[in-house]
Amino acid sequence: MVAELSALQQIINALTGLNGLWAVVTECIVTTIYTCVQTNIDKGLVHSTNLLEASLLGWQLMYILPVAILTNDFFISGFWMRTFASKTDKDLIIGTSIAVAAIAIILTLVGASGLLAAWTGAWPGNPPQEGSIAFFLLLKQLPAWVVGIVIVLTVSLSTAAFDSLQSAMVSTGSNDLFRNKLNLWFIRLAVVLVMFPVAVVALKSPSVLQIYLISDLVSASSIPVLVIGLSDKCFWWRGFEVVLGGLGGLLTVFVFGAIYYGNAKDGANLMLLTESLYVDDWSAFGAFVAAPIGGLLWGFGAFSLRIGIQWTLAKTRGHQFGAFDRPSPAAPIFIAGARERSSNDEDWEDGDPVNHTKASSLKGRFW
């Protein structure tokens, strides 16, 4: 707490030249008021909401959330950057364990605000609101000036996250998609054009949770077939299996939904999870089971198809069938240069040539 207030005072002094005392005093008063404000919990609502009792959705989420979050995190480049930046596996495990403990505590506290919102009558409200904004419905009960501060903080945090995503799109598009061969301004123009449909979808979307669930369903269908290719033992796995497996996983969700509901329209809606998670049936659970299993089945089916075609072509054309031959390691790259003399180099003169060797990247194959 001392560190937070000290940082605030120094920032105010540096940016405005004003005395940071009053900013510190204001923050202490504001946070103390809304932290210590009395919250009236209707004990009758505690039992009537049944939120503390076991439910079908609660048991289903013990499977859905780990699968959705784990597979979706594979697409977050920040996690990969931190993984490869770790000095050793031990450091990575320690850092991850600390992060898991901290995040578990934070999410538990934030998640408990949903219970408080229901027990105080703030949620679902009139008209009924989505459960994903229960925390903000609870904050709405505070004085208007506190709500104003929350809005400012919300906009600030959203802006900070949004511009990071825009920067990530530029770097990913330039490096990963076009290998830095396309002019950077074209990538930036593409990002600007993407903002229009993003804004439209955001305004039309009925729920933030549904947006995340759709991306989770896509990742749940594609990541299982993708991680197979990350193993050195599965060098025979190709991009063809990954693409068909991912698309096949989504198709499997549609097939499951059509069979479960008895019509194709509801099966297609299940792919978009239009009913979200708050349904008293097995549709959402079945979707997250069908996506990874269907993706793997389609992936191995695509693998069999590719092997069959390649074997047939090898026999008819009379060349070697090499689908299961391990690729030759990439030849090393030699870089000649010069370096400056360091304190440990007794006989080294500045500018003496030195050869550096590094392994060249071995590109994957689609077919």
PDB file of N, CA and C in Angstrom, residues 110-207:
ATOM      1  N   VAL A 110     -12.788 -12.075  -7.235  1.00  0.00           N
ATOM      2  CA  VAL A 110     -13.637 -11.425  -8.241  1.00  0.00           C
ATOM      3  C   VAL A 110     -14.895 -12.256  -8.502  1.00  0.00           C
ATOM      4  N   GLY A 111     -14.740 -13.565  -8.547  1.00  0.00           N
ATOM      5  CA  GLY A 111     -15.902 -14.423  -8.774  1.00  0.00           C
ATOM      6  C   GLY A 111     -16.912 -14.350  -7.648  1.00  0.00           C
ATOM      7  N   ALA A 112     -16.428 -14.138  -6.416  1.00  0.00           N
ATOM      8  CA  ALA A 112     -17.347 -14.026  -5.288  1.00  0.00           C
ATOM      9  C   ALA A 112     -18.243 -12.807  -5.409  1.00  0.00           C
ATOM     10  N   SER A 113     -17.813 -11.817  -6.187  1.00  0.00           N
ATOM     11  CA  SER A 113     -18.658 -10.636  -6.373  1.00  0.00           C
ATOM     12  C   SER A 113     -19.956 -10.994  -7.084  1.00  0.00           C
ATOM     13  N   GLY A 114     -19.935 -12.044  -7.905  1.00  0.00           N
ATOM     14  CA  GLY A 114     -21.168 -12.499  -8.538  1.00  0.00           C
ATOM     15  C   GLY A 114     -22.162 -13.022  -7.519  1.00  0.00           C
ATOM     16  N   LEU A 115     -21.663 -13.743  -6.510  1.00  0.00           N
ATOM     17  CA  LEU A 115     -22.537 -14.213  -5.434  1.00  0.00           C
ATOM     18  C   LEU A 115     -23.126 -13.037  -4.670  1.00  0.00           C
ATOM     19  N   LEU A 116     -22.270 -12.050  -4.364  1.00  0.00           N
ATOM     20  CA  LEU A 116     -22.754 -10.875  -3.649  1.00  0.00           C
ATOM     21  C   LEU A 116     -23.798 -10.119  -4.459  1.00  0.00           C
ATOM     22  N   ALA A 117     -23.593 -10.036  -5.773  1.00  0.00           N
ATOM     23  CA  ALA A 117     -24.559  -9.335  -6.622  1.00  0.00           C
ATOM     24  C   ALA A 117     -25.914 -10.025  -6.595  1.00  0.00           C
ATOM     25  N   ALA A 118     -25.908 -11.355  -6.584  1.00  0.00           N
ATOM     26  CA  ALA A 118     -27.173 -12.093  -6.547  1.00  0.00           C
ATOM     27  C   ALA A 118     -27.836 -11.990  -5.182  1.00  0.00           C
ATOM     28  N   TRP A 119     -27.035 -12.043  -4.131  1.00  0.00           N
ATOM     29  CA  TRP A 119     -27.595 -12.026  -2.777  1.00  0.00           C
ATOM     30  C   TRP A 119     -28.052 -10.639  -2.342  1.00  0.00           C
ATOM     31  N   THR A 120     -27.503  -9.607  -2.968  1.00  0.00           N
ATOM     32  CA  THR A 120     -27.950  -8.244  -2.640  1.00  0.00           C
ATOM     33  C   THR A 120     -29.101  -7.792  -3.531  1.00  0.00           C
ATOM     34  N   GLY A 121     -29.458  -8.593  -4.509  1.00  0.00           N
ATOM     35  CA  GLY A 121     -30.534  -8.230  -5.424  1.00  0.00           C
ATOM     36  C   GLY A 121     -30.089  -7.383  -6.586  1.00  0.00           C
ATOM     37  N   ALA A 122     -28.779  -7.106  -6.693  1.00  0.00           N
ATOM     38  CA  ALA A 122     -28.287  -6.298  -7.815  1.00  0.00           C
ATOM     39  C   ALA A 122     -28.379  -7.050  -9.127  1.00  0.00           C
ATOM     40  N   TRP A 123     -28.270  -8.359  -9.056  1.00  0.00           N
ATOM     41  CA  TRP A 123     -28.389  -9.209 -10.243  1.00  0.00           C
ATOM     42  C   TRP A 123     -29.531 -10.182 -10.035  1.00  0.00           C
ATOM     43  N   PRO A 124     -30.351 -10.452 -11.040  1.00  0.00           N
ATOM     44  CA  PRO A 124     -30.196 -10.112 -12.459  1.00  0.00           C
ATOM     45  C   PRO A 124     -30.677  -8.719 -12.836  1.00  0.00           C
ATOM     46  N   GLY A 125     -31.388  -8.027 -11.966  1.00  0.00           N
ATOM     47  CA  GLY A 125     -31.821  -6.673 -12.271  1.00  0.00           C
ATOM     48  C   GLY A 125     -33.098  -6.630 -13.080  1.00  0.00           C
ATOM     49  N   ASN A 126     -33.500  -5.423 -13.401  1.00  0.00           N
ATOM     50  CA  ASN A 126     -34.714  -5.224 -14.186  1.00  0.00           C
ATOM     51  C   ASN A 126     -34.451  -4.165 -15.259  1.00  0.00           C
ATOM     52  N   PRO A 127     -34.367  -4.541 -16.532  1.00  0.00           N
ATOM     53  CA  PRO A 127     -34.537  -5.896 -17.075  1.00  0.00           C
ATOM     54  C   PRO A 127     -33.356  -6.804 -16.737  1.00  0.00           C
ATOM     55  N   PRO A 128     -33.538  -8.115 -16.829  1.00  0.00           N
ATOM     56  CA  PRO A 128     -32.468  -9.053 -16.462  1.00  0.00           C
ATOM     57  C   PRO A 128     -31.211  -8.828 -17.310  1.00  0.00           C
ATOM     58  N   GLN A 129     -30.063  -8.864 -16.653  1.00  0.00           N
ATOM     59  CA  GLN A 129     -28.780  -8.646 -17.311  1.00  0.00           C
ATOM     60  C   GLN A 129     -27.969  -9.942 -17.342  1.00  0.00           C
ATOM     61  N   GLU A 130     -26.939  -9.951 -18.180  1.00  0.00           N
ATOM     62  CA  GLU A 130     -26.062 -11.101 -18.273  1.00  0.00           C
ATOM     63  C   GLU A 130     -25.280 -11.287 -16.970  1.00  0.00           C
ATOM     64  N   GLY A 131     -25.058 -12.541 -16.618  1.00  0.00           N
ATOM     65  CA  GLY A 131     -24.302 -12.831 -15.405  1.00  0.00           C
ATOM     66  C   GLY A 131     -22.861 -12.396 -15.486  1.00  0.00           C
ATOM     67  N   SER A 132     -22.335 -12.212 -16.712  1.00  0.00           N
ATOM     68  CA  SER A 132     -20.934 -11.825 -16.871  1.00  0.00           C
ATOM     69  C   SER A 132     -20.655 -10.404 -16.400  1.00  0.00           C
ATOM     70  N   ILE A 133     -21.711  -9.585 -16.215  1.00  0.00           N
ATOM     71  CA  ILE A 133     -21.492  -8.212 -15.740  1.00  0.00           C
ATOM     72  C   ILE A 133     -22.052  -8.032 -14.332  1.00  0.00           C
ATOM     73  N   ALA A 134     -22.173  -9.138 -13.593  1.00  0.00           N
ATOM     74  CA  ALA A 134     -22.729  -9.061 -12.239  1.00  0.00           C
ATOM     75  C   ALA A 134     -21.876  -8.182 -11.341  1.00  0.00           C
ATOM     76  N   PHE A 135     -20.555  -8.224 -11.525  1.00  0.00           N
ATOM     77  CA  PHE A 135     -19.653  -7.410 -10.703  1.00  0.00           C
ATOM     78  C   PHE A 135     -19.948  -5.918 -10.876  1.00  0.00           C
ATOM     79  N   PHE A 136     -20.207  -5.502 -12.102  1.00  0.00           N
ATOM     80  CA  PHE A 136     -20.468  -4.088 -12.357  1.00  0.00           C
ATOM     81  C   PHE A 136     -21.884  -3.696 -11.916  1.00  0.00           C
ATOM     82  N   LEU A 137     -22.815  -4.641 -11.935  1.00  0.00           N
ATOM     83  CA  LEU A 137     -24.138  -4.357 -11.379  1.00  0.00           C
ATOM     84  C   LEU A 137     -24.051  -4.134  -9.877  1.00  0.00           C
ATOM     85  N   LEU A 138     -23.114  -4.842  -9.240  1.00  0.00           N
ATOM     86  CA  LEU A 138     -22.894  -4.629  -7.816  1.00  0.00           C
ATOM     87  C   LEU A 138     -22.277  -3.255  -7.565  1.00  0.00           C
ATOM     88  N   LEU A 139     -21.322  -2.857  -8.408  1.00  0.00           N
ATOM     89  CA  LEU A 139     -20.708  -1.541  -8.257  1.00  0.00           C
ATOM     90  C   LEU A 139     -21.712  -0.412  -8.508  1.00  0.00           C
ATOM     91  N   LYS A 140     -22.733  -0.707  -9.299  1.00  0.00           N
ATOM     92  CA  LYS A 140     -23.738   0.307  -9.616  1.00  0.00           C
ATOM     93  C   LYS A 140     -24.493   0.766  -8.371  1.00  0.00           C
ATOM     94  N   GLN A 141     -24.466  -0.050  -7.330  1.00  0.00           N
ATOM     95  CA  GLN A 141     -25.160   0.308  -6.097  1.00  0.00           C
ATOM     96  C   GLN A 141     -24.411   1.378  -5.310  1.00  0.00           C
ATOM     97  N   LEU A 142     -23.161   1.633  -5.668  1.00  0.00           N
ATOM     98  CA  LEU A 142     -22.354   2.636  -4.975  1.00  0.00           C
ATOM     99  C   LEU A 142     -22.730   4.036  -5.453  1.00  0.00           C
ATOM    100  N   PRO A 143     -22.249   5.072  -4.774  1.00  0.00           N
ATOM    101  CA  PRO A 143     -22.556   6.452  -5.193  1.00  0.00           C
ATOM    102  C   PRO A 143     -22.120   6.728  -6.629  1.00  0.00           C
ATOM    103  N   ALA A 144     -22.773   7.730  -7.253  1.00  0.00           N
ATOM    104  CA  ALA A 144     -22.546   8.018  -8.670  1.00  0.00           C
ATOM    105  C   ALA A 144     -21.099   8.407  -8.941  1.00  0.00           C
ATOM    106  N   TRP A 145     -20.454   9.132  -8.024  1.00  0.00           N
ATOM    107  CA  TRP A 145     -19.084   9.568  -8.272  1.00  0.00           C
ATOM    108  C   TRP A 145     -18.117   8.392  -8.251  1.00  0.00           C
ATOM    109  N   VAL A 146     -18.447   7.366  -7.467  1.00  0.00           N
ATOM    110  CA  VAL A 146     -17.615   6.163  -7.471  1.00  0.00           C
ATOM    111  C   VAL A 146     -17.795   5.420  -8.798  1.00  0.00           C
ATOM    112  N   VAL A 147     -19.028   5.367  -9.287  1.00  0.00           N
ATOM    113  CA  VAL A 147     -19.284   4.740 -10.582  1.00  0.00           C
ATOM    114  C   VAL A 147     -18.521   5.451 -11.688  1.00  0.00           C
ATOM    115  N   GLY A 148     -18.454   6.794 -11.587  1.00  0.00           N
ATOM    116  CA  GLY A 148     -17.696   7.560 -12.582  1.00  0.00           C
ATOM    117  C   GLY A 148     -16.227   7.181 -12.591  1.00  0.00           C
ATOM    118  N   ILE A 149     -15.654   6.995 -11.412  1.00  0.00           N
ATOM    119  CA  ILE A 149     -14.247   6.596 -11.332  1.00  0.00           C
ATOM    120  C   ILE A 149     -14.055   5.205 -11.933  1.00  0.00           C
ATOM    121  N   VAL A 150     -14.998   4.309 -11.663  1.00  0.00           N
ATOM    122  CA  VAL A 150     -14.920   2.951 -12.213  1.00  0.00           C
ATOM    123  C   VAL A 150     -14.976   2.981 -13.735  1.00  0.00           C
ATOM    124  N   ILE A 151     -15.826   3.857 -14.287  1.00  0.00           N
ATOM    125  CA  ILE A 151     -15.927   3.960 -15.744  1.00  0.00           C
ATOM    126  C   ILE A 151     -14.610   4.439 -16.343  1.00  0.00           C
ATOM    127  N   VAL A 152     -13.997   5.436 -15.709  1.00  0.00           N
ATOM    128  CA  VAL A 152     -12.711   5.946 -16.201  1.00  0.00           C
ATOM    129  C   VAL A 152     -11.655   4.844 -16.161  1.00  0.00           C
ATOM    130  N   LEU A 153     -11.603   4.112 -15.055  1.00  0.00           N
ATOM    131  CA  LEU A 153     -10.632   3.019 -14.939  1.00  0.00           C
ATOM    132  C   LEU A 153     -10.911   1.928 -15.966  1.00  0.00           C
ATOM    133  N   THR A 154     -12.186   1.629 -16.202  1.00  0.00           N
ATOM    134  CA  THR A 154     -12.551   0.601 -17.176  1.00  0.00           C
ATOM    135  C   THR A 154     -12.105   0.980 -18.577  1.00  0.00           C
ATOM    136  N   VAL A 155     -12.365   2.236 -18.948  1.00  0.00           N
ATOM    137  CA  VAL A 155     -11.955   2.705 -20.270  1.00  0.00           C
ATOM    138  C   VAL A 155     -10.430   2.682 -20.401  1.00  0.00           C
ATOM    139  N   SER A 156      -9.741   3.078 -19.347  1.00  0.00           N
ATOM    140  CA  SER A 156      -8.277   3.098 -19.387  1.00  0.00           C
ATOM    141  C   SER A 156      -7.705   1.694 -19.562  1.00  0.00           C
ATOM    142  N   LEU A 157      -8.218   0.746 -18.788  1.00  0.00           N
ATOM    143  CA  LEU A 157      -7.729  -0.630 -18.887  1.00  0.00           C
ATOM    144  C   LEU A 157      -8.078  -1.246 -20.239  1.00  0.00           C
ATOM    145  N   SER A 158      -9.285  -0.967 -20.727  1.00  0.00           N
ATOM    146  CA  SER A 158      -9.694  -1.506 -22.024  1.00  0.00           C
ATOM    147  C   SER A 158      -8.828  -0.940 -23.143  1.00  0.00           C
ATOM    148  N   THR A 159      -8.535   0.355 -23.070  1.00  0.00           N
ATOM    149  CA  THR A 159      -7.690   0.978 -24.083  1.00  0.00           C
ATOM    150  C   THR A 159      -6.286   0.387 -24.065  1.00  0.00           C
ATOM    151  N   ALA A 160      -5.750   0.177 -22.851  1.00  0.00           N
ATOM    152  CA  ALA A 160      -4.407  -0.387 -22.730  1.00  0.00           C
ATOM    153  C   ALA A 160      -4.335  -1.787 -23.327  1.00  0.00           C
ATOM    154  N   ALA A 161      -5.374  -2.581 -23.110  1.00  0.00           N
ATOM    155  CA  ALA A 161      -5.379  -3.944 -23.652  1.00  0.00           C
ATOM    156  C   ALA A 161      -5.621  -3.940 -25.158  1.00  0.00           C
ATOM    157  N   PHE A 162      -6.505  -3.036 -25.621  1.00  0.00           N
ATOM    158  CA  PHE A 162      -6.878  -3.029 -27.036  1.00  0.00           C
ATOM    159  C   PHE A 162      -5.720  -2.614 -27.927  1.00  0.00           C
ATOM    160  N   ASP A 163      -4.968  -1.591 -27.517  1.00  0.00           N
ATOM    161  CA  ASP A 163      -3.859  -1.174 -28.376  1.00  0.00           C
ATOM    162  C   ASP A 163      -2.734  -2.211 -28.372  1.00  0.00           C
ATOM    163  N   SER A 164      -2.620  -2.989 -27.289  1.00  0.00           N
ATOM    164  CA  SER A 164      -1.643  -4.084 -27.288  1.00  0.00           C
ATOM    165  C   SER A 164      -2.032  -5.151 -28.306  1.00  0.00           C
ATOM    166  N   LEU A 165      -3.329  -5.438 -28.404  1.00  0.00           N
ATOM    167  CA  LEU A 165      -3.799  -6.413 -29.386  1.00  0.00           C
ATOM    168  C   LEU A 165      -3.580  -5.902 -30.811  1.00  0.00           C
ATOM    169  N   GLN A 166      -3.782  -4.615 -31.023  1.00  0.00           N
ATOM    170  CA  GLN A 166      -3.530  -4.049 -32.347  1.00  0.00           C
ATOM    171  C   GLN A 166      -2.054  -4.169 -32.719  1.00  0.00           C
ATOM    172  N   SER A 167      -1.171  -3.866 -31.767  1.00  0.00           N
ATOM    173  CA  SER A 167       0.261  -4.002 -32.021  1.00  0.00           C
ATOM    174  C   SER A 167       0.629  -5.453 -32.303  1.00  0.00           C
ATOM    175  N   ALA A 168      -0.015  -6.368 -31.571  1.00  0.00           N
ATOM    176  CA  ALA A 168       0.255  -7.787 -31.790  1.00  0.00           C
ATOM    177  C   ALA A 168      -0.195  -8.224 -33.186  1.00  0.00           C
ATOM    178  N   MET A 169      -1.317  -7.675 -33.675  1.00  0.00           N
ATOM    179  CA  MET A 169      -1.788  -8.007 -35.015  1.00  0.00           C
ATOM    180  C   MET A 169      -0.793  -7.540 -36.067  1.00  0.00           C
ATOM    181  N   VAL A 170      -0.233  -6.349 -35.870  1.00  0.00           N
ATOM    182  CA  VAL A 170       0.733  -5.831 -36.837  1.00  0.00           C
ATOM    183  C   VAL A 170       1.976  -6.707 -36.877  1.00  0.00           C
ATOM    184  N   SER A 171       2.537  -7.019 -35.708  1.00  0.00           N
ATOM    185  CA  SER A 171       3.768  -7.817 -35.670  1.00  0.00           C
ATOM    186  C   SER A 171       3.526  -9.236 -36.145  1.00  0.00           C
ATOM    187  N   THR A 172       2.389  -9.834 -35.767  1.00  0.00           N
ATOM    188  CA  THR A 172       2.083 -11.199 -36.202  1.00  0.00           C
ATOM    189  C   THR A 172       1.864 -11.258 -37.706  1.00  0.00           C
ATOM    190  N   GLY A 173       1.109 -10.289 -38.228  1.00  0.00           N
ATOM    191  CA  GLY A 173       0.867 -10.278 -39.664  1.00  0.00           C
ATOM    192  C   GLY A 173       2.136 -10.067 -40.459  1.00  0.00           C
ATOM    193  N   SER A 174       3.000  -9.174 -39.983  1.00  0.00           N
ATOM    194  CA  SER A 174       4.231  -8.882 -40.710  1.00  0.00           C
ATOM    195  C   SER A 174       5.221 -10.042 -40.641  1.00  0.00           C
ATOM    196  N   ASN A 175       5.414 -10.598 -39.459  1.00  0.00           N
ATOM    197  CA  ASN A 175       6.450 -11.617 -39.276  1.00  0.00           C
ATOM    198  C   ASN A 175       5.966 -13.023 -39.601  1.00  0.00           C
ATOM    199  N   ASP A 176       4.822 -13.420 -39.038  1.00  0.00           N
ATOM    200  CA  ASP A 176       4.379 -14.804 -39.157  1.00  0.00           C
ATOM    201  C   ASP A 176       3.697 -15.104 -40.497  1.00  0.00           C
ATOM    202  N   LEU A 177       2.894 -14.156 -40.983  1.00  0.00           N
ATOM    203  CA  LEU A 177       2.145 -14.420 -42.218  1.00  0.00           C
ATOM    204  C   LEU A 177       2.949 -14.092 -43.473  1.00  0.00           C
ATOM    205  N   PHE A 178       3.646 -12.959 -43.460  1.00  0.00           N
ATOM    206  CA  PHE A 178       4.333 -12.512 -44.673  1.00  0.00           C
ATOM    207  C   PHE A 178       5.851 -12.537 -44.561  1.00  0.00           C
ATOM    208  N   ARG A 179       6.371 -13.046 -43.420  1.00  0.00           N
ATOM    209  CA  ARG A 179       7.822 -13.207 -43.233  1.00  0.00           C
ATOM    210  C   ARG A 179       8.579 -11.914 -43.506  1.00  0.00           C
ATOM    211  N   ASN A 180       7.982 -10.794 -43.116  1.00  0.00           N
ATOM    212  CA  ASN A 180       8.599  -9.465 -43.253  1.00  0.00           C
ATOM    213  C   ASN A 180       8.902  -9.086 -44.708  1.00  0.00           C
ATOM    214  N   LYS A 181       8.187  -9.697 -45.648  1.00  0.00           N
ATOM    215  CA  LYS A 181       8.385  -9.392 -47.067  1.00  0.00           C
ATOM    216  C   LYS A 181       7.390  -8.359 -47.580  1.00  0.00           C
ATOM    217  N   LEU A 182       6.371  -8.063 -46.808  1.00  0.00           N
ATOM    218  CA  LEU A 182       5.358  -7.097 -47.215  1.00  0.00           C
ATOM    219  C   LEU A 182       5.593  -5.789 -46.469  1.00  0.00           C
ATOM    220  N   ASN A 183       5.385  -4.700 -47.167  1.00  0.00           N
ATOM    221  CA  ASN A 183       5.587  -3.387 -46.566  1.00  0.00           C
ATOM    222  C   ASN A 183       4.726  -3.253 -45.311  1.00  0.00           C
ATOM    223  N   LEU A 184       5.339  -2.718 -44.253  1.00  0.00           N
ATOM    224  CA  LEU A 184       4.666  -2.628 -42.964  1.00  0.00           C
ATOM    225  C   LEU A 184       3.408  -1.773 -43.034  1.00  0.00           C
ATOM    226  N   TRP A 185       3.385  -0.795 -43.927  1.00  0.00           N
ATOM    227  CA  TRP A 185       2.214   0.071 -44.021  1.00  0.00           C
ATOM    228  C   TRP A 185       0.992  -0.678 -44.537  1.00  0.00           C
ATOM    229  N   PHE A 186       1.203  -1.685 -45.367  1.00  0.00           N
ATOM    230  CA  PHE A 186       0.073  -2.499 -45.821  1.00  0.00           C
ATOM    231  C   PHE A 186      -0.515  -3.304 -44.661  1.00  0.00           C
ATOM    232  N   ILE A 187       0.359  -3.789 -43.771  1.00  0.00           N
ATOM    233  CA  ILE A 187      -0.120  -4.518 -42.597  1.00  0.00           C
ATOM    234  C   ILE A 187      -0.931  -3.594 -41.703  1.00  0.00           C
ATOM    235  N   ARG A 188      -0.431  -2.377 -41.501  1.00  0.00           N
ATOM    236  CA  ARG A 188      -1.148  -1.420 -40.670  1.00  0.00           C
ATOM    237  C   ARG A 188      -2.490  -1.041 -41.287  1.00  0.00           C
ATOM    238  N   LEU A 189      -2.519  -0.910 -42.623  1.00  0.00           N
ATOM    239  CA  LEU A 189      -3.776  -0.614 -43.298  1.00  0.00           C
ATOM    240  C   LEU A 189      -4.768  -1.758 -43.104  1.00  0.00           C
ATOM    241  N   ALA A 190      -4.277  -3.003 -43.164  1.00  0.00           N
ATOM    242  CA  ALA A 190      -5.154  -4.155 -42.951  1.00  0.00           C
ATOM    243  C   ALA A 190      -5.739  -4.154 -41.539  1.00  0.00           C
ATOM    244  N   VAL A 191      -4.915  -3.769 -40.560  1.00  0.00           N
ATOM    245  CA  VAL A 191      -5.403  -3.688 -39.178  1.00  0.00           C
ATOM    246  C   VAL A 191      -6.495  -2.636 -39.059  1.00  0.00           C
ATOM    247  N   VAL A 192      -6.307  -1.490 -39.746  1.00  0.00           N
ATOM    248  CA  VAL A 192      -7.332  -0.442 -39.724  1.00  0.00           C
ATOM    249  C   VAL A 192      -8.637  -0.960 -40.324  1.00  0.00           C
ATOM    250  N   LEU A 193      -8.546  -1.692 -41.427  1.00  0.00           N
ATOM    251  CA  LEU A 193      -9.749  -2.223 -42.070  1.00  0.00           C
ATOM    252  C   LEU A 193     -10.432  -3.267 -41.199  1.00  0.00           C
ATOM    253  N   VAL A 194      -9.643  -4.037 -40.445  1.00  0.00           N
ATOM    254  CA  VAL A 194     -10.215  -5.057 -39.570  1.00  0.00           C
ATOM    255  C   VAL A 194     -11.028  -4.427 -38.450  1.00  0.00           C
ATOM    256  N   MET A 195     -10.673  -3.195 -38.059  1.00  0.00           N
ATOM    257  CA  MET A 195     -11.362  -2.544 -36.953  1.00  0.00           C
ATOM    258  C   MET A 195     -12.848  -2.348 -37.229  1.00  0.00           C
ATOM    259  N   PHE A 196     -13.235  -2.172 -38.483  1.00  0.00           N
ATOM    260  CA  PHE A 196     -14.641  -1.949 -38.798  1.00  0.00           C
ATOM    261  C   PHE A 196     -15.512  -3.168 -38.478  1.00  0.00           C
ATOM    262  N   PRO A 197     -15.193  -4.356 -39.009  1.00  0.00           N
ATOM    263  CA  PRO A 197     -16.010  -5.514 -38.621  1.00  0.00           C
ATOM    264  C   PRO A 197     -15.897  -5.854 -37.137  1.00  0.00           C
ATOM    265  N   VAL A 198     -14.732  -5.588 -36.536  1.00  0.00           N
ATOM    266  CA  VAL A 198     -14.576  -5.854 -35.105  1.00  0.00           C
ATOM    267  C   VAL A 198     -15.563  -4.999 -34.308  1.00  0.00           C
ATOM    268  N   ALA A 199     -15.657  -3.726 -34.660  1.00  0.00           N
ATOM    269  CA  ALA A 199     -16.575  -2.834 -33.954  1.00  0.00           C
ATOM    270  C   ALA A 199     -18.024  -3.254 -34.156  1.00  0.00           C
ATOM    271  N   VAL A 200     -18.365  -3.658 -35.386  1.00  0.00           N
ATOM    272  CA  VAL A 200     -19.743  -4.071 -35.682  1.00  0.00           C
ATOM    273  C   VAL A 200     -20.108  -5.320 -34.885  1.00  0.00           C
ATOM    274  N   VAL A 201     -19.224  -6.307 -34.883  1.00  0.00           N
ATOM    275  CA  VAL A 201     -19.489  -7.549 -34.145  1.00  0.00           C
ATOM    276  C   VAL A 201     -19.592  -7.276 -32.654  1.00  0.00           C
ATOM    277  N   ALA A 202     -18.723  -6.386 -32.150  1.00  0.00           N
ATOM    278  CA  ALA A 202     -18.761  -6.066 -30.721  1.00  0.00           C
ATOM    279  C   ALA A 202     -20.079  -5.406 -30.327  1.00  0.00           C
ATOM    280  N   LEU A 203     -20.605  -4.541 -31.199  1.00  0.00           N
ATOM    281  CA  LEU A 203     -21.854  -3.857 -30.892  1.00  0.00           C
ATOM    282  C   LEU A 203     -23.058  -4.789 -31.013  1.00  0.00           C
ATOM    283  N   LYS A 204     -22.972  -5.754 -31.931  1.00  0.00           N
ATOM    284  CA  LYS A 204     -24.084  -6.666 -32.152  1.00  0.00           C
ATOM    285  C   LYS A 204     -24.046  -7.877 -31.231  1.00  0.00           C
ATOM    286  N   SER A 205     -22.908  -8.150 -30.643  1.00  0.00           N
ATOM    287  CA  SER A 205     -22.768  -9.345 -29.825  1.00  0.00           C
ATOM    288  C   SER A 205     -23.623  -9.231 -28.563  1.00  0.00           C
ATOM    289  N   PRO A 206     -24.411 -10.250 -28.273  1.00  0.00           N
ATOM    290  CA  PRO A 206     -25.275 -10.173 -27.093  1.00  0.00           C
ATOM    291  C   PRO A 206     -24.530 -10.386 -25.785  1.00  0.00           C
ATOM    292  N   SER A 207     -23.360 -11.036 -25.823  1.00  0.00           N
ATOM    293  CA  SER A 207     -22.672 -11.368 -24.582  1.00  0.00           C
ATOM    294  C   SER A 207     -21.176 -11.475 -24.823  1.00  0.00           C
TER     295      SER A 207
END
